[in-house]
Coordinates of C-alpha atoms in Angstrom, one line a residue:
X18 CA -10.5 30.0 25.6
X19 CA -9.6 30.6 22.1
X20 CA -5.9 28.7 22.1
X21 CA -5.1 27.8 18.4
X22 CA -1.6 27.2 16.8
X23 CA -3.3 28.3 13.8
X24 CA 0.3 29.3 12.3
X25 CA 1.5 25.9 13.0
X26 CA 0.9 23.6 10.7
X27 CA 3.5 20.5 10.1
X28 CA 5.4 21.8 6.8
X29 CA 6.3 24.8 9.2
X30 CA 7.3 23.0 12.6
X31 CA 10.7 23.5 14.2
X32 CA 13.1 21.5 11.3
X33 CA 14.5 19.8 14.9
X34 CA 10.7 17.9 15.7
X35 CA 10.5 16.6 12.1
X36 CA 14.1 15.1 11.6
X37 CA 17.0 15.1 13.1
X38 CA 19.4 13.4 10.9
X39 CA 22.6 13.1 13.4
X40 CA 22.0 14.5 16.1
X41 CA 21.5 12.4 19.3
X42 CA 18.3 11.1 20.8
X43 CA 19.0 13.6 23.9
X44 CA 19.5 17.0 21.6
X45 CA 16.0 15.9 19.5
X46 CA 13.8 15.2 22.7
X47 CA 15.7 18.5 24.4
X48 CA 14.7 20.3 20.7
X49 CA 10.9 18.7 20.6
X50 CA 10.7 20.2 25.0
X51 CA 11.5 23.8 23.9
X52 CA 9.3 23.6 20.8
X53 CA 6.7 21.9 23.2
X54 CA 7.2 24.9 25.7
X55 CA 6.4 27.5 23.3
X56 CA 3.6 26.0 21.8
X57 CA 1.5 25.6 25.2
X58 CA 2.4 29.8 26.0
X59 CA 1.2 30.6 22.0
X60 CA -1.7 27.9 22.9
X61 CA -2.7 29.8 26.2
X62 CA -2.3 26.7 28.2
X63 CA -1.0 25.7 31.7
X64 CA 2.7 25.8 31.3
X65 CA 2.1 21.9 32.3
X66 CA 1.1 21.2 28.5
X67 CA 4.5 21.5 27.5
X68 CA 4.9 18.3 28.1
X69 CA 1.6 17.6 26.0
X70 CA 2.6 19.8 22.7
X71 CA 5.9 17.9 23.1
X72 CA 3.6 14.4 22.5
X73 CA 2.1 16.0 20.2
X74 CA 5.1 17.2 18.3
X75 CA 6.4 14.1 18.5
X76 CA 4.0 11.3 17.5
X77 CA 3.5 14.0 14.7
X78 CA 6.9 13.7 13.2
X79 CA 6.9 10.5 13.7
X80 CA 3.9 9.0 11.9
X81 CA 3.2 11.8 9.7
X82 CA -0.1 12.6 11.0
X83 CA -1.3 15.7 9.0
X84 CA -2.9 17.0 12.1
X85 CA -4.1 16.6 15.9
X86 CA -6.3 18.8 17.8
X87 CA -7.0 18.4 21.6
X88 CA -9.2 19.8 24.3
X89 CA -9.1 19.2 28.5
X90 CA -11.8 20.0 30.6
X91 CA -11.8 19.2 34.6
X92 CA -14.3 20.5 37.3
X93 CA -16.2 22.1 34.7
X94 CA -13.8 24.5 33.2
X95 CA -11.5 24.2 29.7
X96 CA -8.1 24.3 30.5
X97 CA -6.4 23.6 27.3
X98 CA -7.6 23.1 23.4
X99 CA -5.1 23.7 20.9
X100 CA -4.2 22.0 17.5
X101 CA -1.6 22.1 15.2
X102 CA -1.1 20.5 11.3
X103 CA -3.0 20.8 8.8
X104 CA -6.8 19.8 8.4
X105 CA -5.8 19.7 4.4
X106 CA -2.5 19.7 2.9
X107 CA -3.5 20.7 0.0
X108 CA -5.7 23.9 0.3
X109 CA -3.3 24.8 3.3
X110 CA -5.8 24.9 5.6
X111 CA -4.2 24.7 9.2
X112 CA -6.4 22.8 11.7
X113 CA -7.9 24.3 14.6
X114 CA -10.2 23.5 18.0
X115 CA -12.8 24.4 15.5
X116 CA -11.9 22.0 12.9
X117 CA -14.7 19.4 12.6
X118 CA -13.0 15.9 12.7
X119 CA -15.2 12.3 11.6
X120 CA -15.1 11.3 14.7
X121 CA -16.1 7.6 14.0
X122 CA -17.3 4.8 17.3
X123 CA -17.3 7.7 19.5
X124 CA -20.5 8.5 17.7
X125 CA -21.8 5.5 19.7
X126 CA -22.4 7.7 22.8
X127 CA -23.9 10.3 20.7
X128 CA -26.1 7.6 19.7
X129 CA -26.9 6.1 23.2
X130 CA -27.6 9.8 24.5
X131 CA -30.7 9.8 21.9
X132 CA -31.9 6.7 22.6
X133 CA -31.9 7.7 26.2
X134 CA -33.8 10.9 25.5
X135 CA -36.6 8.7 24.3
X136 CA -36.6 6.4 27.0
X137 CA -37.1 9.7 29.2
X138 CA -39.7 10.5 27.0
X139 CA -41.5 7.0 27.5
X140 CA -41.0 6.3 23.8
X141 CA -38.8 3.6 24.1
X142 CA -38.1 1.1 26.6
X143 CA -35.0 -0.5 27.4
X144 CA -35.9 -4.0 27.9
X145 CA -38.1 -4.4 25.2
X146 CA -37.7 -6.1 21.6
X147 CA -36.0 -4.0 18.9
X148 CA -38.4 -5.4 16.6
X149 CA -40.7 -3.5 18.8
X150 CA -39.8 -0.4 16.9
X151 CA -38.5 -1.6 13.1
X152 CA -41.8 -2.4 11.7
X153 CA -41.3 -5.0 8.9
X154 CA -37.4 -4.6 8.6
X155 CA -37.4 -7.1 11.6
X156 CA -34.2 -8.8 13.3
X157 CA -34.1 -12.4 12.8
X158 CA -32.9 -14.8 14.8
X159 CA -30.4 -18.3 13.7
X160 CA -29.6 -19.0 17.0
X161 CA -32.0 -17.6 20.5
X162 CA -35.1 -16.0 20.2
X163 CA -35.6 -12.5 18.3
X164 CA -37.4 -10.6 20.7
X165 CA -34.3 -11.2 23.0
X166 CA -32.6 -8.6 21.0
X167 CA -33.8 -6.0 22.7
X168 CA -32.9 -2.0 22.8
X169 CA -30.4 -2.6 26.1
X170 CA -28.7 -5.3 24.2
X171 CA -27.9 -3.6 21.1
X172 CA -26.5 -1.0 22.8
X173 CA -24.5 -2.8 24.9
X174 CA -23.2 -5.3 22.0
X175 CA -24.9 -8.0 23.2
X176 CA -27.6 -8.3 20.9
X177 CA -26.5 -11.2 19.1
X178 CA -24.9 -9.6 16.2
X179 CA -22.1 -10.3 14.4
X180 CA -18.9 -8.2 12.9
X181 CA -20.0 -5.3 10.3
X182 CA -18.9 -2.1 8.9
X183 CA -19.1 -0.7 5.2
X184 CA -17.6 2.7 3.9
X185 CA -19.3 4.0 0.7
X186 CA -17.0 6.2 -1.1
X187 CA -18.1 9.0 -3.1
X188 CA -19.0 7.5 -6.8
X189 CA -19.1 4.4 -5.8
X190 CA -22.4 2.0 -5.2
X191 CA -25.1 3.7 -3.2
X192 CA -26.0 3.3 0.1
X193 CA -28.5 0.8 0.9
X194 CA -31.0 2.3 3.2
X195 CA -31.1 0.6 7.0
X196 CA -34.2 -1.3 6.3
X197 CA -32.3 -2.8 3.6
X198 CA -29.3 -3.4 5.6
X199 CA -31.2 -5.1 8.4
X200 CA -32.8 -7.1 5.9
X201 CA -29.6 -8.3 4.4
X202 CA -27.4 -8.9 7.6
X203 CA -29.6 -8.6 10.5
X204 CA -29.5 -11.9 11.8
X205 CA -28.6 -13.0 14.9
X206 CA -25.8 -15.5 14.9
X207 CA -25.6 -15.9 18.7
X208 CA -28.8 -16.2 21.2
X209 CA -28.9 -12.5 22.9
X210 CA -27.3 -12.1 26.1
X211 CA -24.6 -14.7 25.8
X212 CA -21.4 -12.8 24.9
X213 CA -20.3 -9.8 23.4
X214 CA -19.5 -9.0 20.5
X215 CA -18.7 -5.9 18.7
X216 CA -21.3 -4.6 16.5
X217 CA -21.5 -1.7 14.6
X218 CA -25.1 -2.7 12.6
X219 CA -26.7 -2.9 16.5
X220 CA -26.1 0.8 16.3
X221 CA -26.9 1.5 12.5
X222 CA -30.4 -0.7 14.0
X223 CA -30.5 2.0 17.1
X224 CA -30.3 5.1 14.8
X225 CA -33.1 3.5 13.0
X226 CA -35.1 3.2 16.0
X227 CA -34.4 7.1 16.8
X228 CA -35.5 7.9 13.3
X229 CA -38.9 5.6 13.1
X230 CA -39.7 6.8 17.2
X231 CA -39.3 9.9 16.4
X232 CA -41.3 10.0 12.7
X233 CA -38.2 12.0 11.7
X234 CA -34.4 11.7 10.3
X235 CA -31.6 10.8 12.9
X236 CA -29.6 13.8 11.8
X237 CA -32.5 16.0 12.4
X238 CA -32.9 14.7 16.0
X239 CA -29.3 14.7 17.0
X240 CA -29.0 18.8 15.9
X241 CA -32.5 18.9 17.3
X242 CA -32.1 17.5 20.6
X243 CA -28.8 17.1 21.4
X244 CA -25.8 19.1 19.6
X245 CA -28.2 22.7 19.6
X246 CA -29.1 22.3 23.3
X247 CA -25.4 21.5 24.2
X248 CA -24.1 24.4 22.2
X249 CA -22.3 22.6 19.2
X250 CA -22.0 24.5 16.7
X251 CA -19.0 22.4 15.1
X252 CA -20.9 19.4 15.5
X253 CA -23.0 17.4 12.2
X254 CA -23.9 14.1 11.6
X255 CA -22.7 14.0 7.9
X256 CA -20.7 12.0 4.9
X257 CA -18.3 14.8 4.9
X258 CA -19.3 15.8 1.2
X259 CA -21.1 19.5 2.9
X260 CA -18.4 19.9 5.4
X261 CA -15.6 21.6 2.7
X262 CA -13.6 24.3 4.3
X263 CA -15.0 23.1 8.2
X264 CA -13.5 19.4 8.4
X265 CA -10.2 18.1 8.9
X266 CA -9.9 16.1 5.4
X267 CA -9.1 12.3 5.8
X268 CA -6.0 10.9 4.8
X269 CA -5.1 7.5 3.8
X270 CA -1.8 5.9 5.5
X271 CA -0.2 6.6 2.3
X272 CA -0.4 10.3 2.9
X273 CA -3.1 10.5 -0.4
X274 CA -6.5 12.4 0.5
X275 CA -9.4 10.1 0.7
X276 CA -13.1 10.5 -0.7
X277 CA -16.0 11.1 1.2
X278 CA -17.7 8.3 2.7
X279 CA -20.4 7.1 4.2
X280 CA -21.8 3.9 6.2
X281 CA -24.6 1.8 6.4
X282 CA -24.6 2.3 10.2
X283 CA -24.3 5.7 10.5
X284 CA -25.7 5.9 14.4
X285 CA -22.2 4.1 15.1
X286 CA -20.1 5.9 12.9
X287 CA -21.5 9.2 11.1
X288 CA -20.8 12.1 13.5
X289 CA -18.3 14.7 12.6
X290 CA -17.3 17.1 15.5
X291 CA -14.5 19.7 17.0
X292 CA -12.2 19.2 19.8
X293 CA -14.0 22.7 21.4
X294 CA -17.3 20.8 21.1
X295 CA -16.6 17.5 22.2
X296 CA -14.7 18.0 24.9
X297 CA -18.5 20.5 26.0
X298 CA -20.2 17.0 25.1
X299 CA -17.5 15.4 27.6
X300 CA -18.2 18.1 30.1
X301 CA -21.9 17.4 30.0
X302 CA -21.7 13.3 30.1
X303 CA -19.9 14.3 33.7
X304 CA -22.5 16.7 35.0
X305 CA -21.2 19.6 34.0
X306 CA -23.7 21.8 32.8
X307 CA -23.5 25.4 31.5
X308 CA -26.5 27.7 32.4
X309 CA -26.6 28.5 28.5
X310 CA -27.5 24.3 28.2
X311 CA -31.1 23.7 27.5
X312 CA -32.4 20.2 29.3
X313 CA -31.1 17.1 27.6
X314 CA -31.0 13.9 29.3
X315 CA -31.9 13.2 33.1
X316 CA -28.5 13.4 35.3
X317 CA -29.9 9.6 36.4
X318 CA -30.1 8.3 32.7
X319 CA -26.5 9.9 32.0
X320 CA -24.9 7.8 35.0
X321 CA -26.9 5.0 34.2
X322 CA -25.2 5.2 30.3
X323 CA -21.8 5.1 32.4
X324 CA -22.7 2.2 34.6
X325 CA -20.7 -1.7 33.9
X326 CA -23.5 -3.3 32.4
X327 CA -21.4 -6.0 30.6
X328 CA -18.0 -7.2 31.9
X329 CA -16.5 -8.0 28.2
X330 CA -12.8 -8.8 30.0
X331 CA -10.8 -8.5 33.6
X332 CA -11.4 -4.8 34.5
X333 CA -13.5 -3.8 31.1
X334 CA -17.0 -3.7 30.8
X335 CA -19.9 -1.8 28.4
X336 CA -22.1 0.3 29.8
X337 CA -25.1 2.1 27.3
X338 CA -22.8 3.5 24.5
X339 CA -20.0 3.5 26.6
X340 CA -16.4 1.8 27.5
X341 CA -15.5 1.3 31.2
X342 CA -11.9 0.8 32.4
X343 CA -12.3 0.1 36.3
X344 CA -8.9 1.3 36.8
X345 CA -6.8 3.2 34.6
X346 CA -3.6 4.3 36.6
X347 CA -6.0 4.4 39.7
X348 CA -9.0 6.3 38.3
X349 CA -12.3 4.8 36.6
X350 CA -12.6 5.6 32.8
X351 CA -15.7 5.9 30.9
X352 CA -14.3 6.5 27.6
X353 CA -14.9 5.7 23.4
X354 CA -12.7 5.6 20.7
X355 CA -12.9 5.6 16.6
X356 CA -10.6 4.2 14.7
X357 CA -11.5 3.5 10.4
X358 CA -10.1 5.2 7.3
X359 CA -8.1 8.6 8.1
X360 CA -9.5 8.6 11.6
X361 CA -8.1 8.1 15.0
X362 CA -9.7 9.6 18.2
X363 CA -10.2 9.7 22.0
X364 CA -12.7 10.8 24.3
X365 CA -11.7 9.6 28.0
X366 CA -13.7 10.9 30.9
X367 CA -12.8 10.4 34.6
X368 CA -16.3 10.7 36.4
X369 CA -14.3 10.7 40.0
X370 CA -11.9 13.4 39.2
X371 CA -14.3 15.5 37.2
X372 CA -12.0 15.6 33.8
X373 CA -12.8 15.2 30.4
X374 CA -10.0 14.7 27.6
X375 CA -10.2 15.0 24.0
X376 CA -8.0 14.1 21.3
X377 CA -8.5 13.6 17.2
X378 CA -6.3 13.3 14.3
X379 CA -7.0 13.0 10.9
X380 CA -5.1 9.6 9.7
X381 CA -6.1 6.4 11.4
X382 CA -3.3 5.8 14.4
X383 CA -4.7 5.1 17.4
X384 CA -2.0 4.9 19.1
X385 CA -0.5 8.0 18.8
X386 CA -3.7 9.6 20.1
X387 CA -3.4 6.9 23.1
X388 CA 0.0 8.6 24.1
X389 CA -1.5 12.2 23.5
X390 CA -4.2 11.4 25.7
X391 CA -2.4 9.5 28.6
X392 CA -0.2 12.7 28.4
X393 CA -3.2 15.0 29.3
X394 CA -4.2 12.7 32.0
X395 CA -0.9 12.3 33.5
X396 CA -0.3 15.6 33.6
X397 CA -3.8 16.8 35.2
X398 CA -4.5 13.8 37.6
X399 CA -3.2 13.6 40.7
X400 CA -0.5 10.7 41.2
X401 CA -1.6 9.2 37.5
X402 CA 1.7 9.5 36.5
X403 CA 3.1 8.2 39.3
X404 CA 1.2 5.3 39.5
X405 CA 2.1 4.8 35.7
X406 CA 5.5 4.6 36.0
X407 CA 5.4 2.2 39.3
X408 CA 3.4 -0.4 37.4
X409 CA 5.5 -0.1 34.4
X410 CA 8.5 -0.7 36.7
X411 CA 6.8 -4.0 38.1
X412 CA 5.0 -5.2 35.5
X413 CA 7.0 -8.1 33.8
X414 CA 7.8 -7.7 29.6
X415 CA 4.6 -8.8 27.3
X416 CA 4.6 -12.1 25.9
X417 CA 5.4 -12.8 22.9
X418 CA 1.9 -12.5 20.1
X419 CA 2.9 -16.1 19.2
X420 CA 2.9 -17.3 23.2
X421 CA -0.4 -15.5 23.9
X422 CA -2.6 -17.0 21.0
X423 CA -4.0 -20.6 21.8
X424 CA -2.2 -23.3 19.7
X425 CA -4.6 -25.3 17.5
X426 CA -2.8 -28.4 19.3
X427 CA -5.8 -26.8 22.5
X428 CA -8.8 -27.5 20.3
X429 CA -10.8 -30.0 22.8
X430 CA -11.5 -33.5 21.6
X431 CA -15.2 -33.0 20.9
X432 CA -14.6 -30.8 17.9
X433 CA -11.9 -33.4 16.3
X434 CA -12.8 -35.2 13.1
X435 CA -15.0 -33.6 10.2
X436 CA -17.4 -31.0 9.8
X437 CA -19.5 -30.4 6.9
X438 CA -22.1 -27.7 6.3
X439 CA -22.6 -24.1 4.3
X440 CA -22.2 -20.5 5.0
X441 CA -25.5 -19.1 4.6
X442 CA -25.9 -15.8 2.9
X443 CA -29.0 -13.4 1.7
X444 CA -30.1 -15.6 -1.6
X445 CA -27.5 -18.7 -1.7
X446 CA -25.1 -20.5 0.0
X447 CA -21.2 -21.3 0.1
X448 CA -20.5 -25.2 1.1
X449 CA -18.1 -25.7 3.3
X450 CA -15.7 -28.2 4.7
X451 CA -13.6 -27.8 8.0
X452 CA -11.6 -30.6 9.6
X453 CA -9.8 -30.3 13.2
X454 CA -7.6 -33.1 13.6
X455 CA -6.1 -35.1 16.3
X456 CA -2.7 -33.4 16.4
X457 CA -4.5 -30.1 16.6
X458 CA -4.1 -29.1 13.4
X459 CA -7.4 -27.4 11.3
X460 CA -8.2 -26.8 7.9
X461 CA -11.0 -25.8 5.7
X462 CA -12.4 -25.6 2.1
X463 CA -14.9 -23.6 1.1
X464 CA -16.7 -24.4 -2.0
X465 CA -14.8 -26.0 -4.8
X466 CA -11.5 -23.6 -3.3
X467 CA -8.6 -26.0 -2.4
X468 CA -8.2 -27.6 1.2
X469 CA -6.0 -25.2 3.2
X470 CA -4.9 -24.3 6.5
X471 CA -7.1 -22.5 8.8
X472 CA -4.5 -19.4 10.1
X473 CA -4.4 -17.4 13.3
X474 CA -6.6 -20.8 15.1
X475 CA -7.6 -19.7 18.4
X476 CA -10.1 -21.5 21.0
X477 CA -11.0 -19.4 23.4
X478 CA -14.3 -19.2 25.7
X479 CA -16.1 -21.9 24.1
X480 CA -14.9 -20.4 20.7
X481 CA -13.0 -21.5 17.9
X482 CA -11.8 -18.9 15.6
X483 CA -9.4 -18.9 12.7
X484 CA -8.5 -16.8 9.3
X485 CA -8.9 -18.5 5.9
X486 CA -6.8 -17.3 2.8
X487 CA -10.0 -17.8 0.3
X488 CA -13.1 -15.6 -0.6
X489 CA -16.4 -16.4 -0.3
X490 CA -17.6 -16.1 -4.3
X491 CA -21.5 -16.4 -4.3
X492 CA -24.0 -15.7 -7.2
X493 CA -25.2 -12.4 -5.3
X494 CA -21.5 -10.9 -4.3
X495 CA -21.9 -8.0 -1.2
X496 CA -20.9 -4.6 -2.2
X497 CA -17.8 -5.4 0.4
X498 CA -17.1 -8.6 -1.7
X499 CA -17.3 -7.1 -5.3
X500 CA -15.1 -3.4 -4.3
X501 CA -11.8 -5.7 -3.2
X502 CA -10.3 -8.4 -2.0
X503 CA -11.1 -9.8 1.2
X504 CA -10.6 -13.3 3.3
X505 CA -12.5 -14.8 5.3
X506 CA -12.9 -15.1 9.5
X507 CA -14.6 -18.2 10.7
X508 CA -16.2 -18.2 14.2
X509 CA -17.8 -21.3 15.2
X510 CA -19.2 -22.3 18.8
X511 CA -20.4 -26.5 19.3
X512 CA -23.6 -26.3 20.3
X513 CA -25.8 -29.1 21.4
X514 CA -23.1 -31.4 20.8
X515 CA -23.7 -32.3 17.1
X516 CA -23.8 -28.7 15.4
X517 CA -20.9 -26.0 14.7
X518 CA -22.4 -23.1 14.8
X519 CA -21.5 -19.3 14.0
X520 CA -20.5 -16.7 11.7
X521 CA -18.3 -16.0 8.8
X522 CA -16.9 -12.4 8.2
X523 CA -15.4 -11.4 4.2
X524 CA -12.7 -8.6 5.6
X525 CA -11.5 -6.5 3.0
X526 CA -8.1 -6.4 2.6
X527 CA -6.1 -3.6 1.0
X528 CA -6.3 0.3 0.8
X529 CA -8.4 1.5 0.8
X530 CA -10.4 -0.8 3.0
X531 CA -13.7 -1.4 2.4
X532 CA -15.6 -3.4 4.9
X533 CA -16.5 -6.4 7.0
X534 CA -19.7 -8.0 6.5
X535 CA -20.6 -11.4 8.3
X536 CA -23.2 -14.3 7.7
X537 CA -24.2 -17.5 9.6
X538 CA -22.8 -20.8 8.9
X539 CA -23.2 -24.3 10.4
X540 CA -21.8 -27.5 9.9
X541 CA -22.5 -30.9 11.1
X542 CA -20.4 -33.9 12.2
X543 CA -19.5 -36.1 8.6
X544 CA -19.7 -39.6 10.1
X545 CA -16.9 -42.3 9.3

């Protein structure tokens, strides 16, 4: 299916789905319908997708989203994939189901797929210690035991680590290598195996195990052994910098183009692919294989990548490179998203109903690629939309963000009084001074900085979190630190009664952003 709105991009949209100064809510969703309805005929879809070009069209106008290109697959055949904007404003390129869009996280199943190719191979085993495979650039351990990290755990978040991305923009510092990386921030913060926790370096550690396993470059092996034998042609693992004239260019959300970039975890962030080529690499992850496909992972090492593994909250759960909603509008989802820098995407599967849905844009909104895809699903899964609209009709109005955040008033008694200790970074360390009081109230200092209040306090699980206005300003500054502002995210877990214990993330603020990149702290009970 070739299905392109080629001639489409935004500047040259229907006038009625970009504004509609005066005329009524009624006339400008009747307007977006029609365009909608021409689009999926000129698209060569089911007559169905109307309603999806109209979503499209919409969330388009709305947030200004340069582009959006989409696939759908069920029981093993393509039934839509179409795009419309422009992958760059500037050179007029329009995008198409060929465009090649930096797909972000859902590189992360990409990545889990090649680690599972080894452990077919009998090259890697899941249960056993990362270090097992790093050589001297080692995980270390602050809190559990190191060789509890093991290869299941990173993929499945649970290794220990803590919060971390970095984008390295074109002409800016270079990128460490991973060994480097590890050796800076590769500390576990948490023992293995007792929560999860986001982590983007537990995959940047995982392409590095694919690269040292296979005495070869990640890249190499992912075009080796997994995009050629699918067919994916429109698929790279790549800064973006050798893409010109094939990607979809990233924009910031001020509408300016942004540089290339690059990671220091490129196994959970670096691929770049098309909507006609992920939505094959969908088709595959459900069983559906073309006769053209050469061998690439054992039908029981796909499921088992799809299987609950971790339950991270009522109805979620990780499985090997994987997300798992247990019941999305009455069907199981194994899906991945990617959200950073001029980057919002989708890929949803539905094992049970054979379907596959794909959906990318080039600015970061994820939730305008949320509607698009909930579109597609509603309108090719049987009594999904149904079942949408009855729970929306019972389902009470959200609390209020204020009533749903633990008050610091909750903090339990046996973290009141004083607590004195350092954040500990590579080569030095930032003192620090946190105090919970009786009323509830919580407030911090880090080094010489002034006493302040601790913002956003939550205690949750055993956890206390909370966002501190100051910046962490040691002798040997991150790359994160010395590119922008950031502030400063304290995590802290009592542990053995007489020890807070945890991590402290520097978030850049700002735009561009820059990065998150976390270090242990602890702190100790100041006696009266």
């Amino acid at each position: 299916m070739t299905g392109v709105l080629r001639a489409v991009p935004v500047a040259a949209l229907p006038a009625v789905v970009l504004t509609l100064a005066g005329a009524s809510v009624a006339q400008a969703q009747a307007g977006r319908a029609s365009a909608g309805a021409r689009l999926a005929a000129e698209a060569d879809c089911p007559a169905e997708f109307a309603a999806v070009l109209d979503t499209v069209l919409a969330v388009m106008s709305a947030q200004q989203l340069p582009s959006v290109a989409l696939a759908a697959a069920i029981h093993g055949e393509v039934v839509c994939e179409t795009a419309a904007g422009w992958a760059d404003r500037d050179g007029e390129v329009p995008a198409t189901e060929h465009t090649l869009y930096s797909l972000a996280s859902i590189s992360k199943p990409f990545t889990g797929t090649a680690v599972m190719q080894l452990v077919e191979r009998g090259l890697v085993e899941l249960d056993a210690p990362a270090n097992s495979y790093l050589g001297l650039a080692g995980l270390r351990a602050f809190e559990g035991d190191a060789d509890a990290a093991t290869v299941r755990r990173l993929l499945t978040h649970t290794a220990g680590l803590p919060l971390h991305y970095q984008f390295f923009y074109a002409g800016g510092p270079p990128v460490p290598t991973m060994a480097e990386t590890i050796a800076r921030y590769g500390v576990l913060v948490y023992p293995p195996g007792e929560r999860y926790a986001y982590a983007n370096l537990g995959y940047g550690v995982l392409d590095h195990i694919v690269s040292r396993v296979s005495e070869g470059t990640y890249a190499d092996w992912m075009r080796r052994q997994v995009f050629e034998p699918l067919g994916m042609e429109d698929t790279a693992v790549s800064d973006g910098s050798d893409l010109a004239g094939l990607a979809a260019v990233r924009y910031a959300n001020d509408g300016s183009a942004l540089p290339p970039y690059t990671f220091d975890h490129v196994g959970a962030s670096g691929v770049w692919s098309s909507a006609y080529d992920l939505v094959r690499f969908g088709m595959f992850q459900l069983g559906q294989r073309s006769p053209a496909y050469s061998h690439v992972l054992a039908d029981s090492l796909r499921e088992r990548m799809q299987l609950s593994a971790v339950v991270t909250a009522p109805g979620q759960a990780r499985g090997l490179g994987w997300a798992i909603t247990e019941d999305d509008n009455g069907y199981r989802r194994v899906s991945h998203t990617g959200s950073m820098p001029g980057v919002a995407t989708v890929l949803n599967l539905y094992p049970e109903a054979g379907l596959a849905v794909v959906v990318l844009t080039n600015r970061s909104h994820p939730p305008s690629v949320a509607r698009v895809a909930h579109t597609i699903a509603s309108v090719l899964l049987p009594d999904f939309a149904a079942t949408a609209a009855a729970r929306q009709a019972v389902t009470a109005p959200p609390a209020r963000a204020a009533a749903a955040q633990a008050p610091a008033a909750d903090v339990p008694a046996d973290l009141h009084g004083a607590w004195r200790g350092a954040v500990l970074l590579h080569e030095d360390r930032v003192p620090l001074v946190l105090v919970v009081d009786a009323a509830g109230g919580v407030r911090a200092r880090l080094d010489a900085g002034a006493e302040m209040p601790l913002e956003n306090v939550r205690f949750a699980d055993g956890w206390l979190t909370g966002r501190l206005q100051q910046t962490l300003a040691p002798g040997e500054a991150t790359p994160a630190e010395e590119r922008d502002r950031h502030e400063v995210v304290l995590n802290l877990v009592l542990r053995d009664g007489e020890r807070l214990a945890g991590w402290a993330s520097a978030i850049t603020v700002g735009d561009p952003l820059y990065g998150a990149v976390s270090y242990r702290m602890e702190l100790r009970r100041v006696l009266p």
